[in-house]
Coordinates of C-alpha atoms in Angstrom, one line a residue:
X11 CA -6.8 6.9 -22.8
X12 CA -7.0 9.9 -21.0
X13 CA -5.3 10.8 -17.9
X14 CA -7.9 13.0 -15.3
X15 CA -6.8 16.8 -16.3
X16 CA -6.4 19.8 -13.8
X17 CA -7.7 22.1 -17.1
X18 CA -9.7 21.9 -20.6
X19 CA -9.7 24.4 -22.5
X20 CA -12.3 23.7 -25.3
X21 CA -11.6 26.6 -28.6
X22 CA -8.1 27.2 -29.0
X23 CA -8.8 31.1 -30.8
X24 CA -6.7 33.7 -28.7
X25 CA -8.8 32.9 -25.5
X26 CA -8.4 28.9 -25.6
X27 CA -4.3 29.3 -26.8
X28 CA -4.2 32.0 -23.7
X29 CA -5.9 29.9 -21.0
X30 CA -3.8 26.7 -22.1
X31 CA -0.8 28.8 -22.1
X32 CA -1.8 30.5 -18.7
X33 CA -2.7 26.6 -17.0
X34 CA 0.1 25.6 -18.1
X35 CA 2.9 27.6 -17.4
X36 CA 1.4 27.8 -13.7
X37 CA 1.3 24.1 -13.2
X38 CA -1.3 22.5 -14.0
X39 CA -1.8 19.6 -16.4
X40 CA -3.9 21.2 -19.8
X41 CA -5.8 19.7 -22.6
X42 CA -6.9 21.9 -25.2
X43 CA -9.2 20.5 -27.6
X44 CA -10.5 22.0 -31.0
X45 CA -12.2 20.9 -34.1
X46 CA -9.2 22.1 -35.8
X47 CA -5.6 21.8 -35.4
X48 CA -4.9 23.9 -38.1
X49 CA -6.6 27.0 -37.4
X50 CA -4.6 27.0 -33.6
X51 CA -5.1 31.3 -32.9
X52 CA -6.6 32.2 -36.7
X53 CA -6.9 35.9 -37.1
X54 CA -10.4 35.3 -37.9
X55 CA -10.7 39.1 -39.2
X56 CA -8.3 41.3 -39.3
X57 CA -4.6 40.6 -39.7
X58 CA -3.5 43.3 -36.9
X59 CA -3.0 43.2 -33.5
X60 CA -3.6 46.4 -30.5
X61 CA -4.4 49.1 -31.3
X62 CA -6.5 52.1 -29.1
X63 CA -6.5 51.0 -25.6
X64 CA -6.6 47.4 -26.6
X65 CA -2.8 48.0 -27.5
X66 CA -2.5 48.4 -23.4
X67 CA -4.2 44.7 -23.2
X68 CA -1.8 43.1 -25.3
X69 CA 1.1 44.9 -22.9
X70 CA -0.9 43.5 -19.8
X71 CA -0.9 40.4 -21.2
X72 CA 2.7 40.4 -22.3
X73 CA 3.7 41.8 -18.6
X74 CA 2.0 38.6 -16.8
X75 CA 3.5 36.0 -18.5
X76 CA 0.6 35.6 -22.1
X77 CA 2.2 34.9 -25.3
X78 CA 0.6 37.8 -26.8
X79 CA 2.9 40.0 -27.3
X80 CA 5.4 37.7 -27.6
X81 CA 3.6 36.5 -30.4
X82 CA 3.4 39.4 -31.8
X83 CA 6.6 41.0 -32.3
X84 CA 7.9 37.7 -34.1
X85 CA 4.8 38.4 -36.8
X86 CA 4.4 41.8 -37.1
X87 CA 5.0 43.6 -40.5
X88 CA 5.0 46.9 -39.6
X89 CA 4.4 49.1 -35.9
X90 CA 2.7 52.0 -35.2
X91 CA 2.7 53.9 -31.5
X92 CA -0.8 55.3 -32.4
X93 CA -1.9 58.6 -30.7
X94 CA 1.9 60.0 -30.0
X95 CA 0.8 64.2 -30.6
X96 CA -1.9 63.0 -27.3
X97 CA -0.6 62.4 -23.9
X98 CA 0.7 59.0 -22.8
X99 CA -2.2 57.5 -21.1
X100 CA -3.8 58.1 -24.7
X101 CA 0.0 55.9 -26.6
X102 CA -1.5 53.4 -28.3
X103 CA 0.6 50.7 -29.8
X104 CA 0.3 48.6 -33.1
X105 CA 1.1 45.6 -35.3
X106 CA 0.2 44.7 -38.0
X107 CA 0.6 40.9 -38.7
X108 CA 1.1 38.4 -41.3
X109 CA -2.1 36.1 -40.3
X110 CA 0.1 32.9 -41.7
X111 CA 3.2 33.4 -39.1
X112 CA 1.2 34.4 -36.5
X113 CA -1.0 31.4 -36.7
X114 CA 2.6 28.8 -36.9
X115 CA 3.8 31.1 -34.0
X116 CA 1.3 30.2 -30.9
X117 CA 1.1 26.8 -32.1
X118 CA 4.9 27.0 -32.3
X119 CA 4.7 28.3 -28.3
X120 CA 2.1 25.9 -27.3
X121 CA 3.9 22.8 -28.8
X122 CA 6.3 23.8 -26.5
X123 CA 4.9 24.5 -23.1
X124 CA 5.3 21.5 -21.0
X125 CA 2.2 20.9 -19.7
X126 CA -0.6 21.2 -22.4
X127 CA -1.6 18.4 -24.6
X128 CA -4.2 18.5 -27.9
X129 CA -7.5 17.2 -28.4
X130 CA -9.1 17.6 -32.2
X131 CA -12.7 16.7 -31.9
X132 CA -16.3 18.7 -31.3
X133 CA -17.1 19.6 -27.8
X134 CA -20.9 18.6 -27.9
X135 CA -21.0 18.9 -23.8
X136 CA -19.7 19.2 -20.5
X137 CA -20.0 16.6 -17.8
X138 CA -21.5 18.2 -14.1
X139 CA -22.3 15.8 -11.4
X140 CA -23.5 18.0 -8.0
X141 CA -22.8 22.0 -9.7
X142 CA -19.6 20.8 -10.2
X143 CA -18.1 20.4 -14.2
X144 CA -16.2 17.3 -14.4
X145 CA -14.8 17.1 -17.1
X146 CA -16.5 17.4 -21.1
X147 CA -17.8 14.9 -23.8
X148 CA -17.3 14.6 -27.3
X149 CA -19.1 14.4 -31.0
X150 CA -17.8 10.8 -30.7
X151 CA -19.2 10.3 -27.7
X152 CA -15.7 10.0 -25.7
X153 CA -16.0 11.3 -22.0
X154 CA -12.4 13.2 -20.8
X155 CA -12.6 14.7 -17.3
X156 CA -11.0 17.4 -15.8
X157 CA -10.7 18.9 -12.3
X158 CA -12.0 22.7 -14.6
X159 CA -12.9 23.3 -18.3
X160 CA -13.0 26.5 -19.1
X161 CA -15.1 27.7 -22.9
X162 CA -14.0 29.8 -25.6
X163 CA -15.8 28.7 -28.3
X164 CA -15.2 32.3 -30.0
X165 CA -17.7 32.8 -32.6
X166 CA -18.9 28.8 -32.9
X167 CA -21.6 28.3 -31.0
X168 CA -24.8 27.6 -33.0
X169 CA -23.1 29.7 -35.3
X170 CA -24.8 30.6 -38.4
X171 CA -22.8 32.8 -41.7
X172 CA -25.0 35.2 -43.9
X173 CA -24.0 36.3 -47.7
X174 CA -27.3 38.6 -48.7
X175 CA -30.1 36.1 -48.6
X176 CA -27.9 32.7 -48.2
X177 CA -27.3 31.5 -45.0
X178 CA -25.2 28.4 -43.5
X179 CA -24.2 27.3 -40.6
X180 CA -20.1 28.0 -39.9
X181 CA -18.7 29.5 -36.7
X182 CA -16.3 31.0 -39.4
X183 CA -16.5 30.7 -43.2
X184 CA -15.0 26.9 -44.4
X185 CA -15.6 25.8 -40.4
X186 CA -18.2 23.9 -38.7
X187 CA -20.5 25.0 -36.4
X188 CA -20.4 24.4 -32.8
X189 CA -23.8 22.2 -30.9
X190 CA -24.6 20.7 -28.3
X191 CA -23.4 23.5 -25.7
X192 CA -25.8 26.5 -25.9
X193 CA -28.2 23.9 -25.4
X194 CA -27.3 21.8 -22.7
X195 CA -26.0 25.3 -20.7
X196 CA -29.8 26.4 -21.0
X197 CA -30.9 23.4 -19.2
X198 CA -27.7 24.0 -16.2
X199 CA -30.1 27.4 -16.1
X200 CA -27.5 29.5 -18.5
X201 CA -29.8 32.5 -19.8
X202 CA -28.4 33.1 -23.2
X203 CA -28.8 35.8 -26.5
X204 CA -27.5 36.0 -29.7
X205 CA -24.7 38.5 -31.2
X206 CA -22.7 39.3 -34.7
X207 CA -20.3 40.6 -36.6
X208 CA -18.8 40.5 -40.0
X209 CA -15.6 40.7 -42.1
X210 CA -15.0 42.5 -45.1
X211 CA -13.6 41.0 -48.8
X212 CA -10.2 39.0 -49.1
X213 CA -8.7 40.9 -53.1
X214 CA -5.7 39.9 -55.0
X215 CA -3.3 42.7 -54.1
X216 CA -1.7 42.5 -57.1
X217 CA -5.3 43.8 -59.2
X218 CA -4.3 46.6 -57.3
X219 CA -3.7 50.4 -58.3
X220 CA -1.7 52.1 -55.3
X221 CA -0.6 54.7 -57.1
X222 CA -4.5 56.0 -56.7
X223 CA -4.1 55.3 -52.6
X224 CA -2.3 57.4 -49.3
X225 CA 0.7 54.9 -48.3
X226 CA 0.6 54.8 -44.5
X227 CA 4.1 53.6 -43.3
X228 CA 5.3 52.7 -40.0
X229 CA 7.1 54.0 -37.4
X230 CA 10.3 55.7 -38.1
X231 CA 12.0 53.9 -35.5
X232 CA 9.7 51.2 -34.5
X233 CA 9.0 49.2 -30.9
X234 CA 7.6 46.4 -30.6
X235 CA 5.1 44.7 -27.5
X236 CA 7.3 42.5 -25.6
X237 CA 8.6 43.7 -22.5
X238 CA 11.3 41.0 -22.6
X239 CA 14.6 41.2 -24.8
X240 CA 14.0 37.7 -26.5
X241 CA 11.6 39.5 -29.2
X242 CA 13.4 42.6 -31.5
X243 CA 12.0 45.5 -33.3
X244 CA 11.9 44.9 -37.2
X245 CA 14.3 46.7 -39.6
X246 CA 11.8 46.2 -42.7
X247 CA 8.2 46.7 -42.7
X248 CA 5.8 46.8 -45.0
X249 CA 2.9 49.7 -46.2
X250 CA -0.6 49.8 -45.5
X251 CA -2.9 52.2 -47.6
X252 CA -5.6 54.8 -47.1
X253 CA -8.5 55.1 -49.7
X254 CA -12.3 56.1 -49.7
X255 CA -15.9 55.1 -50.7
X256 CA -17.3 57.8 -52.5
X257 CA -21.8 58.6 -53.6
X258 CA -20.8 55.8 -56.8
X259 CA -20.2 52.7 -54.2
X260 CA -22.7 54.4 -51.2
X261 CA -25.3 54.0 -54.5
X262 CA -24.5 50.6 -55.6
X263 CA -24.2 49.2 -52.1
X264 CA -27.4 50.8 -51.8
X265 CA -29.1 48.0 -54.1
X266 CA -28.5 45.0 -52.4
X267 CA -29.9 46.3 -49.0
X268 CA -33.4 45.0 -49.9
X269 CA -31.0 41.3 -49.7
X270 CA -29.3 42.7 -47.0
X271 CA -29.6 40.3 -44.2
X272 CA -29.4 43.1 -41.3
X273 CA -32.4 45.0 -43.2
X274 CA -34.4 42.7 -44.0
X275 CA -34.4 41.3 -40.1
X276 CA -33.0 37.6 -41.0
X277 CA -30.0 39.0 -38.9
X278 CA -31.3 39.3 -35.3
X279 CA -28.4 39.4 -33.0
X280 CA -26.3 43.0 -32.1
X281 CA -23.2 44.1 -33.6
X282 CA -20.7 46.1 -32.8
X283 CA -21.7 49.5 -32.5
X284 CA -17.9 50.5 -32.7
X285 CA -17.0 48.2 -36.6
X286 CA -20.1 48.9 -38.2
X287 CA -21.0 47.2 -41.4
X288 CA -20.2 48.9 -44.8
X289 CA -24.3 49.4 -45.3
X290 CA -24.3 50.4 -41.6
X291 CA -22.0 53.4 -41.8
X292 CA -23.9 54.3 -45.5
X293 CA -27.6 54.3 -43.2
X294 CA -26.2 55.7 -40.6
X295 CA -24.3 58.5 -41.6
X296 CA -26.6 59.2 -44.7
X297 CA -24.7 62.7 -44.7
X298 CA -21.5 61.3 -45.1
X299 CA -19.7 61.2 -49.1
X300 CA -16.9 59.2 -48.5
X301 CA -15.4 56.4 -45.7
X302 CA -11.9 55.8 -45.3
X303 CA -10.5 52.3 -46.3
X304 CA -8.0 50.5 -44.5
X305 CA -6.1 48.4 -47.6
X306 CA -4.0 45.9 -45.1
X307 CA -1.7 43.3 -46.6
X308 CA -2.2 39.7 -45.0
X309 CA 1.8 39.1 -44.7
X310 CA 5.5 39.2 -46.2
X311 CA 5.1 36.7 -48.8
X312 CA 1.1 36.8 -49.7
X313 CA -0.7 39.5 -52.2
X314 CA -4.0 38.5 -50.1
X315 CA -4.9 41.5 -48.9
X316 CA -8.1 42.5 -45.5
X317 CA -10.2 45.6 -47.6
X318 CA -10.5 47.5 -43.4
X319 CA -13.8 49.1 -43.6
X320 CA -15.3 47.0 -45.7
X321 CA -17.4 44.7 -44.1
X322 CA -20.5 43.8 -45.2
X323 CA -22.9 41.3 -44.9
X324 CA -24.5 42.1 -48.8
X325 CA -25.0 39.6 -51.7
X326 CA -21.3 38.8 -53.4
X327 CA -22.2 40.6 -56.6
X328 CA -22.8 43.7 -55.6
X329 CA -20.3 43.7 -52.8
X330 CA -17.7 42.8 -56.3
X331 CA -19.6 45.7 -58.2
X332 CA -19.3 48.3 -55.6
X333 CA -16.0 47.5 -53.7
X334 CA -14.8 47.8 -58.0
X335 CA -16.2 51.2 -57.8
X336 CA -13.2 52.4 -54.9
X337 CA -10.3 54.1 -55.9
X338 CA -7.2 52.2 -56.6
X339 CA -10.2 48.4 -56.6
X340 CA -11.0 49.2 -60.2
X341 CA -9.9 46.5 -61.7
X342 CA -9.6 44.1 -57.7
X343 CA -10.3 40.4 -58.3
X344 CA -11.7 39.4 -55.2
X345 CA -10.0 35.9 -52.9
X346 CA -13.4 35.6 -51.4
X347 CA -16.8 38.0 -50.3
X348 CA -17.5 39.2 -46.6
X349 CA -20.2 37.5 -44.6
X350 CA -21.6 38.6 -41.3
X351 CA -22.2 35.8 -38.7
X352 CA -24.4 35.3 -36.0
X353 CA -23.3 33.1 -32.6
X354 CA -24.8 32.6 -29.3
X355 CA -23.7 35.0 -26.2
X356 CA -23.8 33.9 -22.5
X357 CA -24.3 37.8 -20.6
X358 CA -21.2 37.8 -18.3
X359 CA -23.0 39.2 -15.5
X360 CA -24.0 35.2 -14.9
X361 CA -19.9 35.3 -13.8
X362 CA -17.5 35.3 -10.5
X363 CA -14.8 38.0 -10.9
X364 CA -12.5 34.9 -11.5
X365 CA -14.4 34.2 -14.8
X366 CA -16.1 31.4 -13.3
X367 CA -19.9 30.9 -13.6
X368 CA -21.9 31.3 -10.7
X369 CA -24.0 28.6 -11.5
X370 CA -21.2 25.5 -12.2
X371 CA -18.1 24.9 -9.7
X372 CA -15.0 25.3 -11.6
X373 CA -16.5 25.9 -15.7
X374 CA -15.0 29.0 -16.5
X375 CA -16.3 31.1 -19.7
X376 CA -13.6 33.4 -22.0
X377 CA -14.0 35.4 -24.7
X378 CA -16.5 36.2 -27.6
X379 CA -19.1 33.4 -25.3
X380 CA -18.5 36.7 -23.1
X381 CA -20.1 39.5 -25.2
X382 CA -16.4 40.7 -26.3
X383 CA -14.8 41.5 -29.4
X384 CA -11.5 41.5 -30.5
X385 CA -8.1 38.9 -30.1
X386 CA -7.0 41.3 -27.2
X387 CA -10.2 41.8 -25.3
X388 CA -10.7 37.3 -25.9
X389 CA -6.5 37.2 -25.1
X390 CA -6.6 39.3 -21.4
X391 CA -10.0 36.9 -20.6
X392 CA -8.8 33.6 -21.2
X393 CA -5.0 34.6 -19.9
X394 CA -7.0 35.7 -16.2
X395 CA -9.9 31.7 -16.6
X396 CA -6.8 30.1 -17.6
X397 CA -4.9 31.1 -14.2
X398 CA -8.0 30.7 -12.1
X399 CA -8.8 28.0 -13.3
X400 CA -5.3 26.1 -12.5
X401 CA -5.3 28.2 -8.8
X402 CA -8.5 26.6 -8.2
X403 CA -8.1 23.1 -8.4
X404 CA -4.5 23.1 -6.2
X405 CA -7.3 25.3 -3.9
X406 CA -4.8 28.7 -4.1
X407 CA -6.5 32.3 -3.5
X408 CA -7.8 33.9 -6.8
X409 CA -6.3 35.9 -9.1
X410 CA -7.9 39.2 -9.6
X411 CA -7.0 42.7 -10.6
X412 CA -9.4 45.5 -9.9
X413 CA -10.0 49.2 -12.1
X414 CA -6.5 50.5 -11.0
X415 CA -4.4 47.6 -11.2
X416 CA -5.1 46.9 -15.5
X417 CA -7.2 47.4 -18.0
X418 CA -7.8 44.1 -17.6
X419 CA -9.6 44.5 -14.0
X420 CA -11.6 47.5 -16.3
X421 CA -12.9 45.0 -19.4
X422 CA -13.4 42.5 -16.2
X423 CA -15.3 44.6 -13.9
X424 CA -17.9 46.4 -16.2
X425 CA -18.5 42.5 -18.1
X426 CA -19.6 40.9 -14.4
X427 CA -21.5 44.3 -13.8
X428 CA -23.1 45.9 -16.3
X429 CA -23.1 43.1 -18.2
X430 CA -23.1 44.0 -22.0
X431 CA -26.7 44.4 -24.9
X432 CA -23.9 45.0 -28.2
X433 CA -20.2 43.1 -28.7
X434 CA -17.5 44.5 -26.0
X435 CA -15.3 46.9 -26.8
X436 CA -12.0 48.2 -24.6
X437 CA -11.8 51.9 -24.9
X438 CA -9.2 54.2 -23.1
X439 CA -12.5 56.0 -22.3
X440 CA -13.1 53.3 -20.3
X441 CA -10.9 53.5 -17.4
X442 CA -10.9 56.5 -14.8
X443 CA -7.3 55.6 -14.2
X444 CA -6.1 55.0 -17.3
X445 CA -2.8 57.7 -16.9
X446 CA -2.2 54.4 -14.4
X447 CA -2.8 52.2 -16.5
X448 CA -0.5 53.2 -20.1
X449 CA 1.1 50.8 -22.1
X450 CA 4.8 51.9 -21.2
X451 CA 4.9 50.8 -17.6
X452 CA 2.6 48.3 -17.3
X453 CA 5.4 45.7 -16.7
X454 CA 5.9 47.7 -13.9
X455 CA 2.5 47.3 -12.5
X456 CA 2.3 43.8 -13.4
X457 CA 5.1 41.8 -13.7
X458 CA 5.7 41.5 -10.3
X459 CA 2.1 39.6 -9.3
X460 CA 3.1 37.6 -12.3
X461 CA 6.2 36.4 -10.5
X462 CA 4.3 35.4 -7.0
X463 CA 2.1 33.0 -9.4
X464 CA 5.2 31.5 -11.6
X465 CA 4.6 33.0 -14.9
X466 CA 7.2 35.6 -14.9
X467 CA 10.6 34.2 -15.0
X468 CA 13.4 35.3 -13.3
X469 CA 15.0 36.6 -15.6
X470 CA 11.8 38.9 -16.9
X471 CA 11.1 40.1 -12.9
X472 CA 15.0 40.8 -13.0
X473 CA 14.6 43.4 -16.3
X474 CA 11.3 44.7 -14.5
X475 CA 13.1 45.5 -11.1
X476 CA 16.5 46.7 -12.8
X477 CA 13.3 49.2 -15.1
X478 CA 12.2 49.6 -11.9
X479 CA 15.1 51.2 -9.8
X480 CA 17.6 52.2 -13.3
X481 CA 14.0 55.1 -13.3
X482 CA 14.1 55.9 -9.3
X483 CA 17.6 56.0 -10.3
X484 CA 17.7 58.8 -13.3
X485 CA 14.7 60.8 -11.1
X486 CA 16.4 61.3 -8.5
X487 CA 19.7 62.4 -10.5
X488 CA 17.9 65.2 -12.4
X489 CA 17.1 66.7 -9.2
X490 CA 19.9 66.7 -8.0
X491 CA 21.5 68.4 -11.2
X492 CA 20.6 72.0 -10.6
X493 CA 22.0 75.1 -13.1
X494 CA 21.6 79.2 -13.4
X495 CA 19.6 80.9 -15.1
X496 CA 21.5 81.5 -17.5
X497 CA 22.2 78.2 -18.3
X498 CA 18.5 77.3 -19.4
X499 CA 17.7 81.1 -20.4
X500 CA 19.1 80.8 -23.7
X501 CA 17.8 77.4 -24.6
X502 CA 14.6 78.4 -23.6
X503 CA 14.3 81.7 -25.2
X504 CA 14.7 79.6 -28.5
X505 CA 11.0 77.4 -28.1
X506 CA 9.5 80.8 -26.3
X507 CA 9.4 79.2 -22.7
X508 CA 9.3 81.5 -20.8
X509 CA 12.8 81.9 -18.4
X510 CA 14.3 80.7 -14.9
X511 CA 14.5 83.2 -12.6
X512 CA 16.6 81.1 -10.1
X513 CA 18.4 78.5 -9.5
X514 CA 16.9 75.3 -11.0
X515 CA 16.9 71.2 -12.0
X516 CA 17.0 70.0 -15.1
X517 CA 14.2 67.4 -12.9
X518 CA 12.1 70.6 -12.5
X519 CA 12.4 72.6 -16.4
X520 CA 11.6 69.4 -17.6
X521 CA 8.2 69.6 -15.9
X522 CA 7.5 71.9 -18.3
X523 CA 5.6 70.5 -21.0
X524 CA 7.4 71.8 -23.8
X525 CA 11.0 70.4 -22.8
X526 CA 12.1 66.8 -23.2
X527 CA 15.7 64.9 -21.8
X528 CA 17.2 65.4 -25.5
X529 CA 16.8 69.7 -24.6
X530 CA 18.4 69.4 -21.9
X531 CA 21.1 68.5 -23.7
X532 CA 21.5 71.1 -25.2
X533 CA 21.7 73.1 -21.6
X534 CA 23.8 70.1 -20.0
X535 CA 26.5 67.9 -22.7
X536 CA 28.3 66.5 -20.4
X537 CA 25.2 64.7 -19.0
X538 CA 24.9 63.1 -23.2
X539 CA 26.9 59.9 -21.3
X540 CA 25.6 59.7 -18.2
X541 CA 22.2 59.3 -19.7
X542 CA 23.2 57.0 -22.7
X543 CA 23.9 54.3 -20.5
X544 CA 19.7 54.4 -20.2
X545 CA 17.8 52.5 -21.3
X546 CA 14.8 53.8 -24.1
X547 CA 11.9 52.4 -22.1
X548 CA 14.0 54.3 -18.6
X549 CA 14.4 57.4 -20.1
X550 CA 10.5 57.5 -21.5
X551 CA 9.5 56.5 -18.6
X552 CA 11.5 59.4 -16.1
X553 CA 10.5 62.2 -18.4
X554 CA 6.3 60.8 -17.7
X555 CA 6.6 60.4 -14.5
X556 CA 8.1 64.2 -14.2
X557 CA 6.1 65.9 -16.3
X558 CA 3.1 64.0 -14.8
X559 CA 3.8 63.9 -11.1
X560 CA 0.6 65.9 -9.8
X561 CA -1.6 64.3 -11.8
X562 CA -0.2 60.5 -11.0
X563 CA -0.9 61.4 -7.0
X564 CA -4.6 62.4 -8.0
X565 CA -5.5 59.8 -9.3
X566 CA -3.7 57.1 -6.6
X567 CA -5.3 58.8 -4.2
X568 CA -8.2 57.9 -5.8
X569 CA -7.6 54.7 -7.0
X570 CA -6.8 54.7 -3.0
X571 CA -10.0 55.3 -2.2
X572 CA -12.1 53.7 -4.8
X573 CA -9.9 50.3 -2.8
X574 CA -11.1 51.2 0.4
X575 CA -14.2 50.4 -0.5
X576 CA -12.8 46.9 -3.0
X577 CA -11.9 45.6 0.5
X578 CA -15.5 45.6 2.5
X579 CA -16.4 42.2 1.6
X580 CA -20.3 41.3 1.6
X581 CA -21.5 37.7 2.3
X582 CA -23.0 36.2 -1.2
X583 CA -26.0 35.5 0.9
X584 CA -27.0 39.1 2.1
X585 CA -30.1 39.3 1.8
X586 CA -30.6 42.9 0.7
X587 CA -34.1 42.9 0.7
X588 CA -34.9 43.5 4.5
X589 CA -32.6 47.1 3.9
X590 CA -36.2 48.7 3.1
X591 CA -34.4 51.8 2.0
X592 CA -32.4 50.9 -0.5
X593 CA -34.6 51.6 -4.3
X594 CA -36.5 48.8 -5.5
X595 CA -34.2 48.5 -8.6
X596 CA -30.8 48.4 -5.8
X597 CA -32.5 45.7 -4.4
X598 CA -33.3 43.2 -7.2
X599 CA -29.2 44.2 -9.0
X600 CA -28.4 43.2 -5.5
X601 CA -30.1 40.3 -5.6
X602 CA -29.3 39.1 -9.0
X603 CA -26.0 39.8 -9.5
X604 CA -24.7 39.1 -5.4
X605 CA -21.6 41.2 -5.7
X606 CA -19.0 40.4 -4.0
X607 CA -17.3 43.8 -2.3
X608 CA -18.8 47.5 -1.8
X609 CA -16.3 48.5 -4.7
X610 CA -18.2 46.1 -6.6
X611 CA -22.0 46.8 -5.5
X612 CA -20.9 50.8 -6.3
X613 CA -20.2 49.9 -10.5
X614 CA -23.6 48.0 -10.4
X615 CA -26.5 49.4 -13.4
X616 CA -29.3 51.0 -11.6
X617 CA -27.0 51.2 -8.1
X618 CA -27.8 54.5 -7.0
X619 CA -24.5 56.6 -4.5
X620 CA -27.6 57.1 -2.0
X621 CA -27.7 53.3 -2.2
X622 CA -23.9 52.7 -1.8
X623 CA -24.1 55.3 1.2
X624 CA -27.4 53.2 2.6
X625 CA -25.7 50.1 1.9
X626 CA -22.4 51.1 3.9
X627 CA -24.1 52.0 7.2
X628 CA -26.3 49.1 6.9
X629 CA -22.6 47.2 6.7
X630 CA -21.1 49.1 9.7
X631 CA -23.4 48.2 12.1

């Protein structure tokens, strides 16, 4: 009935979809197994993609030939570039998405991808022989053979939904939990844990009074996620809105605390610190008399509204009473209440850098099963697991991104070396080379690598090379274009910028933070026609590289020093217990995690700088 697949992907959320697409596009025969074909790529939480650090990840997925950026462009209803007032390392694209169109576009894209088959049924276990996965087992008792398996189960592993004192099994509202896999993995020797997340109520937008809220418009000149020219920016956008809770709202919420599963101990899983429930916020930040609420439309043609910032698992009557005390929500009609969900995860220190498990060969974990939260974090893990599963069955070298290569490299390195005791979310502060890892240059960093893997098309590769060469050409021309002080100083005086004393190039003046390429046109109007031949991406890229040249060079040098450590391989069977000068904690952690390089060892929690120095000396011997 089934062929012997190269890669079987279990779960069709964001991680599973990217894993299936990546494995198929690198030439593997793929089966994508899901409990419900109608919920492929469902946006379980907020209808949005990107944001701080997350937007950089979506751009990286796109640069590597993944689908998240393209799907986001095709389904967005609003675009905003966050943190424009800060430096370019902090600029982060974010789109508000049409929830139904997002899922539809993903399914269409997957069905158009050669080598992807689908099967709708619960997967209840994996088939293992000689510590190697060889397939999966379904709830009907079917055995499907596969050379590798990628588990992307999301919140479905023994999922338990909480609303007040009510609880029931489920992986998402209205959907069953997945049973059997956790128990089998524990029998095989895996360590597991419990985490929780939550979601807010959904309300009827027709019942809201937007005149009492602040309108949040999209960018005047919207951009998009994908570097490809097959998607286009929005010409029309939908607004989001902002309102606030109040002391009255908080008082109502507090009346339900005795029935809150978070406060009465019924929820044992750890929740996301950076996306707390509304009851957690008013408890932890008791001194604040209001909290921001983002009112987000769910799509172009629906009245459903997502109440971002009001995640809760309180009883539904308390939720409703409290939400009607929010400005603009006085007559709100609720579509469904918010809830919390507990689910199983497996500490990611049990994984290799490829996201393959250390205990079972050819078995990969991606997404919330690894303790992460967020569509973007899940999608990039799925991409990397799908690529590496495909490469391994073809007996090719693995594909690994380092911390200086991509936010994706930072995320995976953090997970496998440090683990996580709470749902892991990416932030720009986690990346020590964030000036190198900007959202504007993900294609320059990663598309050549994707092209070598067969993931990036010839057209995408040519676009990237053209951007790279055009940027270099423009920078060189700005160096050659020189003017006397009399040409520069009148304009510089109008913006309180220090005058130049000698003949200077446009390149030198552009290094000043208060000068933009547009301002250079006041000095040399003849340059306008020349600059019009360059795309906005190239102009932006050139300006960033010129202004931050010194800082970029410094970060590059630091990344090269780190790369030296990354290239120092360590035999996985190395016996650290023989090095008496290592600290006891370092020995324990190194023996447990078995890092493959000295750089990886240096980032393990509990391994000090002196331990790394001792280890380096020992390896040199």
